[in-house]
Amino acid sequence: MNTETRTRVEDIMSSPVATISKTATVREAATQMREKGISSLLVTATEAGIVTSTDVLDVVADGRDPGEVLVGDVMTAPVETVTPDLFMEEVAAMMTSFGIKHLPVVDDDYVGMVSSTDVAAQLS
């Protein structure tokens, strides 16, 4: 397959990456995700993490108050990352291997986010 016709992460990633503090509440995270129409946020901290809509759903399903639970208590860290020049097939394989649906994109700093929805839309 010709590498010039293959799609890379940089072609479909969402940018800039949406972030939230680990000291924010899960309710704040949910509100931000809804307002931006996204399902994950990069958590800015010494060790970056990710909080997803599934994490929010788990808090609610467990009967915990999303206004009291902190993002840092439910985020996943450390987080797997990809570079902008990676091919979509490689991203799909990573997501399958790790059982994840979101990957922050790093190029010296966090520059975007790619989701399983992005990958599926591109590869279908």
N, CA, C and O of each residue as an XYZ file, in Angstrom:
496
protein
N       0.848     -1.188      0.000
C       0.000      0.000      0.000
C       0.890      1.246      0.000
O       1.876      1.311      0.734
N       0.545      2.202     -0.802
C       1.298      3.444     -0.922
C       1.138      4.276      0.347
O       0.017      4.594      0.746
N       2.261      4.632      0.983
C       2.177      5.394      2.234
C       1.652      6.803      2.009
O       1.174      7.430      2.954
N       1.725      7.315      0.796
C       1.224      8.668      0.530
C      -0.295      8.726      0.511
O      -0.868      9.805      0.665
N      -0.956      7.596      0.328
C      -2.416      7.583      0.296
C      -3.025      7.097      1.606
O      -4.243      7.135      1.778
N      -2.181      6.642      2.529
C      -2.671      6.168      3.827
C      -2.893      7.351      4.761
O      -2.149      8.331      4.730
N      -3.915      7.248      5.582
C      -4.262      8.320      6.507
C      -3.420      8.236      7.765
O      -3.205      7.161      8.325
N      -2.955      9.388      8.190
C      -2.172      9.500      9.420
C      -3.018     10.166     10.509
O      -4.038     10.794     10.225
N      -2.579     10.017     11.741
C      -3.272     10.603     12.895
C      -3.517     12.089     12.687
O      -4.621     12.570     12.944
N      -2.503     12.831     12.225
C      -2.623     14.276     12.066
C      -3.745     14.681     11.106
O      -4.228     15.812     11.164
N      -4.161     13.769     10.224
C      -5.211     14.064      9.265
C      -6.610     14.048      9.885
O      -7.530     14.678      9.363
N      -6.767     13.332     10.991
C      -8.122     13.193     11.546
C      -8.246     13.550     13.031
O      -9.352     13.557     13.571
N      -7.139     13.840     13.688
C      -7.200     14.110     15.132
C      -7.998     15.373     15.422
O      -8.065     16.284     14.595
N      -8.595     15.416     16.595
C      -9.259     16.625     17.081
C      -8.189     17.498     17.709
O      -7.376     17.025     18.504
N      -8.193     18.762     17.351
C      -7.187     19.674     17.869
C      -7.778     21.069     17.977
O      -8.547     21.467     17.102
N      -7.450     21.823     19.013
C      -6.525     21.476     20.097
C      -7.173     20.475     21.049
O      -8.391     20.295     21.043
N      -6.360     19.840     21.852
C      -6.858     18.856     22.809
C      -7.561     19.579     23.954
O      -7.065     20.581     24.470
N      -8.721     19.058     24.343
C      -9.482     19.632     25.457
C      -8.911     19.077     26.760
O      -8.675     17.875     26.885
N      -8.695     19.963     27.723
C      -8.066     19.553     28.980
C      -8.919     19.920     30.184
O      -9.829     20.746     30.106
N      -8.594     19.280     31.298
C      -9.237     19.577     32.571
C      -8.246     19.261     33.685
O      -7.358     18.425     33.515
N      -8.397     19.918     34.803
C      -7.535     19.687     35.956
C      -7.991     18.455     36.726
O      -9.178     18.131     36.740
N      -7.056     17.776     37.360
C      -7.430     16.613     38.168
C      -8.196     17.020     39.418
O      -8.803     16.171     40.070
N      -8.180     18.318     39.767
C      -8.930     18.789     40.930
C     -10.346     19.248     40.569
O     -11.112     19.640     41.449
N     -10.696     19.200     39.286
C     -12.058     19.518     38.866
C     -12.969     18.365     39.269
O     -12.502     17.247     39.488
N     -14.264     18.636     39.366
C     -15.209     17.570     39.698
C     -15.611     16.820     38.436
O     -15.468     17.320     37.321
N     -16.106     15.638     38.635
C     -16.608     14.831     37.521
C     -17.770     15.559     36.843
O     -17.929     15.458     35.626
N     -18.578     16.284     37.602
C     -19.668     17.066     37.007
C     -19.103     18.116     36.041
O     -19.633     18.310     34.947
N     -18.032     18.785     36.454
C     -17.403     19.774     35.570
C     -16.884     19.110     34.295
O     -17.003     19.671     33.206
N     -16.318     17.931     34.432
C     -15.830     17.193     33.267
C     -16.988     16.838     32.339
O     -16.892     17.009     31.124
N     -18.079     16.344     32.914
C     -19.247     15.978     32.110
C     -19.811     17.187     31.379
O     -20.177     17.101     30.206
N     -19.879     18.300     32.072
C     -20.396     19.535     31.464
C     -19.518     19.962     30.298
O     -20.023     20.310     29.230
N     -18.211     19.937     30.497
C     -17.292     20.332     29.433
C     -17.392     19.387     28.230
O     -17.380     19.841     27.086
N     -17.490     18.094     28.480
C     -17.627     17.133     27.383
C     -18.911     17.391     26.597
O     -18.906     17.372     25.366
N     -20.007     17.633     27.312
C     -21.285     17.890     26.638
C     -21.212     19.163     25.816
O     -21.644     19.180     24.663
N     -20.669     20.235     26.393
C     -20.586     21.512     25.687
C     -19.730     21.422     24.428
O     -20.018     22.084     23.431
N     -18.683     20.608     24.471
C     -17.766     20.491     23.333
C     -18.118     19.340     22.397
O     -17.508     19.189     21.339
N     -19.103     18.527     22.788
C     -19.502     17.401     21.957
C     -18.413     16.347     21.823
O     -18.218     15.769     20.753
N     -17.699     16.101     22.934
C     -16.609     15.125     22.943
C     -16.824     14.119     24.067
O     -17.689     14.305     24.924
N     -16.028     13.051     24.054
C     -16.234     12.018     25.074
C     -14.990     11.745     25.921
O     -14.925     10.741     26.630
N     -13.999     12.648     25.843
C     -12.823     12.492     26.696
C     -12.123     13.828     26.865
O     -12.251     14.734     26.041
N     -11.376     13.923     27.960
C     -10.583     15.112     28.261
C      -9.205     14.665     28.738
O      -9.078     13.694     29.483
N      -8.191     15.376     28.304
C      -6.857     15.134     28.821
C      -6.773     15.792     30.192
O      -7.157     16.950     30.354
N      -6.278     15.061     31.165
C      -6.145     15.589     32.518
C      -4.722     16.117     32.672
O      -3.743     15.383     32.547
N      -4.647     17.414     32.947
C      -3.342     18.047     33.109
C      -2.868     17.849     34.538
O      -3.539     18.231     35.496
N      -1.720     17.255     34.654
C      -1.115     16.985     35.959
C       0.349     16.660     35.714
O       0.799     16.625     34.568
N       1.085     16.425     36.776
C       2.475     16.032     36.627
C       2.562     14.807     35.728
O       3.386     14.742     34.816
N       1.699     13.843     36.002
C       1.556     12.676     35.138
C       0.193     12.812     34.460
O      -0.844     12.691     35.111
N       0.200     13.064     33.150
C      -1.053     13.265     32.424
C      -1.921     12.020     32.487
O      -1.434     10.896     32.598
N      -3.221     12.258     32.414
C      -4.184     11.178     32.416
C      -5.317     11.502     31.466
O      -5.260     12.482     30.722
N      -6.337     10.681     31.495
C      -7.500     10.896     30.653
C      -8.749     10.539     31.452
O      -8.759      9.573     32.215
N      -9.796     11.328     31.266
C     -11.092     11.028     31.848
C     -12.078     10.945     30.678
O     -12.060     11.785     29.779
N     -12.928      9.935     30.703
C     -13.845      9.694     29.594
C     -15.300      9.700     30.058
O     -15.593      9.703     31.254
N     -16.186      9.700     29.089
C     -17.610      9.650     29.416
C     -17.951      8.358     30.156
O     -18.889      8.332     30.953
N     -17.212      7.308     29.905
C     -17.432      6.043     30.631
C     -17.089      6.219     32.108
O     -17.776      5.667     32.968
N     -16.049      6.970     32.411
C     -15.697      7.246     33.809
C     -16.821      8.011     34.498
O     -17.169      7.720     35.642
N     -17.384      8.987     33.796
C     -18.506      9.768     34.336
C     -19.698      8.847     34.600
O     -20.314      8.906     35.665
N     -20.013      8.006     33.636
C     -21.131      7.072     33.770
C     -20.927      6.131     34.951
O     -21.872      5.839     35.684
N     -19.706      5.659     35.139
C     -19.408      4.765     36.266
C     -19.649      5.450     37.612
O     -20.163      4.830     38.543
N     -19.279      6.728     37.713
C     -19.500      7.476     38.961
C     -20.994      7.521     39.275
O     -21.407      7.259     40.405
N     -21.789      7.852     38.277
C     -23.241      7.956     38.470
C     -23.838      6.585     38.786
O     -24.649      6.456     39.703
N     -23.439      5.561     38.028
C     -23.977      4.212     38.229
C     -23.621      3.654     39.603
O     -24.364      2.848     40.162
N     -22.488      4.083     40.140
C     -22.078      3.635     41.475
C     -22.761      4.421     42.594
O     -22.515      4.164     43.772
N     -23.619      5.379     42.229
C     -24.330      6.161     43.223
C     -23.496      7.238     43.885
O     -23.870      7.766     44.932
N     -22.363      7.567     43.276
C     -21.499      8.614     43.825
C     -21.949      9.968     43.272
O     -22.518     10.035     42.183
N     -21.702     11.014     43.998
C     -22.103     12.362     43.601
C     -21.054     12.953     42.658
O     -19.935     13.222     43.094
N     -21.383     13.164     41.372
C     -20.410     13.703     40.429
C     -19.947     15.115     40.783
O     -18.919     15.574     40.286
N     -20.698     15.800     41.636
C     -20.288     17.119     42.095
C     -19.276     17.062     43.227
O     -18.690     18.081     43.591
N     -19.069     15.883     43.781
C     -18.126     15.695     44.884
C     -16.890     14.890     44.483
O     -15.816     15.076     45.054
N     -17.040     14.001     43.508
C     -15.928     13.148     43.081
C     -14.997     13.957     42.178
O     -15.451     14.650     41.267
N     -13.712     13.864     42.434
C     -12.725     14.597     41.640
C     -12.271     13.781     40.435
O     -12.210     12.553     40.481
N     -11.955     14.490     39.361
C     -11.449     13.852     38.146
C     -10.235     12.985     38.471
O     -10.106     11.877     37.949
N      -9.352     13.480     39.322
C      -8.158     12.730     39.691
C      -8.446     11.384     40.337
O      -7.591     10.499     40.334
N      -9.655     11.221     40.897
C     -10.024      9.966     41.537
C     -10.501      8.909     40.541
O     -10.539      7.724     40.872
N     -10.868      9.327     39.320
C     -11.423      8.371     38.351
C     -10.656      8.320     37.031
O     -10.929      7.467     36.187
N      -9.711      9.219     36.853
C      -8.970      9.265     35.584
C      -8.070      8.046     35.432
O      -7.737      7.370     36.406
N      -7.689      7.784     34.199
C      -6.724      6.737     33.892
C      -5.375      7.402     33.681
O      -5.245      8.325     32.877
N      -4.372      6.930     34.408
C      -3.014      7.452     34.261
C      -2.052      6.334     34.618
O      -2.346      5.556     35.525
N      -0.936      6.221     33.958
C      -0.529      7.035     32.820
C      -1.364      6.695     31.600
O      -2.101      5.709     31.592
N      -1.246      7.504     30.590
C      -2.053      7.344     29.394
C      -1.162      6.967     28.201
O      -0.061      7.495     28.043
N      -1.653      6.053     27.375
C      -0.960      5.716     26.132
C      -1.093      6.898     25.186
O      -2.113      7.588     25.210
N      -0.095      7.149     24.359
C      -0.134      8.260     23.407
C       0.324      7.789     22.034
O       0.911      6.717     21.887
N       0.045      8.613     21.035
C       0.505      8.370     19.668
C       1.108      9.658     19.125
O       0.904     10.736     19.683
N       1.845      9.535     18.042
C       2.421     10.703     17.378
C       1.581     11.037     16.142
O       0.882     10.169     15.620
N       1.642     12.277     15.674
C       0.825     12.696     14.535
C       1.105     11.939     13.243
O       0.238     11.867     12.372
N       2.302     11.374     13.103
C       2.669     10.717     11.853
C       2.317      9.232     11.804
O       2.601      8.571     10.806
N       1.711      8.700     12.849
C       1.335      7.284     12.894
C       0.174      7.017     11.936
O      -0.723      7.848     11.794
N       0.193      5.859     11.284
C      -0.893      5.484     10.374
C      -2.105      4.979     11.150
O      -1.967      4.424     12.240
N      -3.296      5.175     10.580
C      -4.552      4.798     11.244
C      -4.606      3.307     11.566
O      -5.145      2.925     12.604
N      -4.067      2.472     10.709
C      -4.078      1.033     10.977
C      -3.304      0.714     12.251
O      -3.682     -0.177     13.012
N      -2.225      1.444     12.473
C      -1.421      1.243     13.679
C      -2.177      1.707     14.922
O      -2.094      1.081     15.978
N      -2.913      2.807     14.789
C      -3.722      3.315     15.900
C      -4.827      2.314     16.236
O      -5.082      2.036     17.408
N      -5.478      1.778     15.210
C      -6.538      0.787     15.429
C      -5.988     -0.431     16.169
O      -6.634     -0.958     17.075
N      -4.801     -0.871     15.781
C      -4.186     -2.020     16.452
C      -3.870     -1.702     17.912
O      -4.078     -2.539     18.790
N      -3.369     -0.497     18.172
C      -3.079     -0.098     19.560
C      -4.350     -0.087     20.400
O      -4.370     -0.606     21.516
N      -5.403      0.503     19.863
C      -6.660      0.585     20.603
C      -7.192     -0.796     20.921
O      -7.688     -1.039     22.021
N      -7.091     -1.695     19.965
C      -7.552     -3.065     20.174
C      -6.688     -3.776     21.219
O      -7.209     -4.431     22.122
N      -5.379     -3.642     21.091
C      -4.461     -4.306     22.023
C      -4.637     -3.833     23.457
O      -4.632     -4.635     24.391
N      -4.793     -2.516     23.625
C      -4.899     -1.945     24.970
C      -6.340     -1.859     25.474
O      -6.563     -1.565     26.648
N      -7.318     -2.112     24.604
C      -8.720     -2.026     25.010
C      -9.144     -0.609     25.359
O      -9.869     -0.389     26.330
N      -8.684      0.359     24.555
C      -8.994      1.765     24.813
C      -9.668      2.402     23.611
O      -9.608      1.871     22.502
N     -10.313      3.548     23.835
C     -11.056      4.221     22.776
C     -10.544      5.621     22.459
O     -11.023      6.252     21.517
N      -9.578      6.115     23.232
C      -9.037      7.464     23.024
C      -7.527      7.444     23.201
O      -6.998      6.784     24.095
N      -6.844      8.180     22.330
C      -5.393      8.306     22.443
C      -4.991      9.760     22.253
O      -5.242     10.338     21.195
N      -4.371     10.356     23.261
C      -3.829     11.702     23.077
C      -2.695     11.665     22.048
O      -1.950     10.690     21.951
N      -2.590     12.744     21.293
C      -1.559     12.862     20.267
C      -0.475     13.796     20.794
O      -0.755     14.916     21.223
N       0.771     13.314     20.754
C       1.889     14.062     21.314
C       2.932     14.349     20.237
O       3.343     13.462     19.490
N       3.343     15.608     20.181
C       4.435     16.048     19.314
C       5.189     17.110     20.109
O       4.968     18.305     19.911
N       6.066     16.688     20.995
C       6.720     17.520     22.014
C       5.749     17.912     23.120
O       6.143     17.955     24.286
N       4.505     18.197     22.796
C       3.451     18.527     23.755
C       2.177     17.835     23.266
O       2.165     17.258     22.179
N       1.121     17.889     24.051
C      -0.150     17.308     23.635
C      -0.783     18.217     22.587
O      -1.058     19.386     22.857
N      -1.014     17.675     21.387
C      -1.507     18.488     20.272
C      -2.891     18.095     19.778
O      -3.483     18.809     18.969
N      -3.414     16.971     20.253
C      -4.730     16.547     19.790
C      -5.176     15.264     20.452
O      -4.530     14.757     21.369
N      -6.299     14.747     19.968
C      -6.880     13.506     20.479
C      -7.461     12.748     19.297
O      -8.081     13.340     18.414
N      -7.259     11.454     19.286
C      -7.871     10.604     18.269
C      -8.704      9.551     18.996
O      -8.269      8.986     20.000
N      -9.907      9.294     18.479
C     -10.827      8.354     19.134
C     -11.104      7.157     18.232
O     -10.809      7.176     17.037
N     -11.669      6.134     18.821
C     -12.034      4.940     18.045
C     -13.085      5.302     17.000
O     -13.132      4.685     15.936
N     -13.916      6.276     17.284
C     -14.909      6.734     16.307
C     -14.210      7.344     15.098
O     -14.608      7.093     13.960
N     -13.166      8.145     15.334
C     -12.381      8.728     14.238
C     -11.771      7.621     13.388
O     -11.829      7.667     12.159
N     -11.193      6.636     14.044
C     -10.531      5.534     13.340
C     -11.532      4.735     12.531
O     -11.294      4.449     11.357
N     -12.650      4.371     13.144
C     -13.664      3.582     12.441
C     -14.207      4.320     11.226
O     -14.400      3.722     10.167
N     -14.453      5.617     11.375
C     -14.969      6.404     10.257
C     -13.960      6.441      9.110
O     -14.336      6.377      7.940
N     -12.706      6.542      9.447
C     -11.658      6.628      8.427
C     -11.403      5.301      7.744
O     -11.178      5.268      6.534
N     -11.431      4.215      8.483
C     -11.099      2.913      7.931
C     -12.290      2.206      7.274
O     -12.117      1.178      6.619
N     -13.484      2.752      7.447
C     -14.657      2.077      6.848
C     -14.881      2.474      5.420
O     -15.821      1.994      4.786
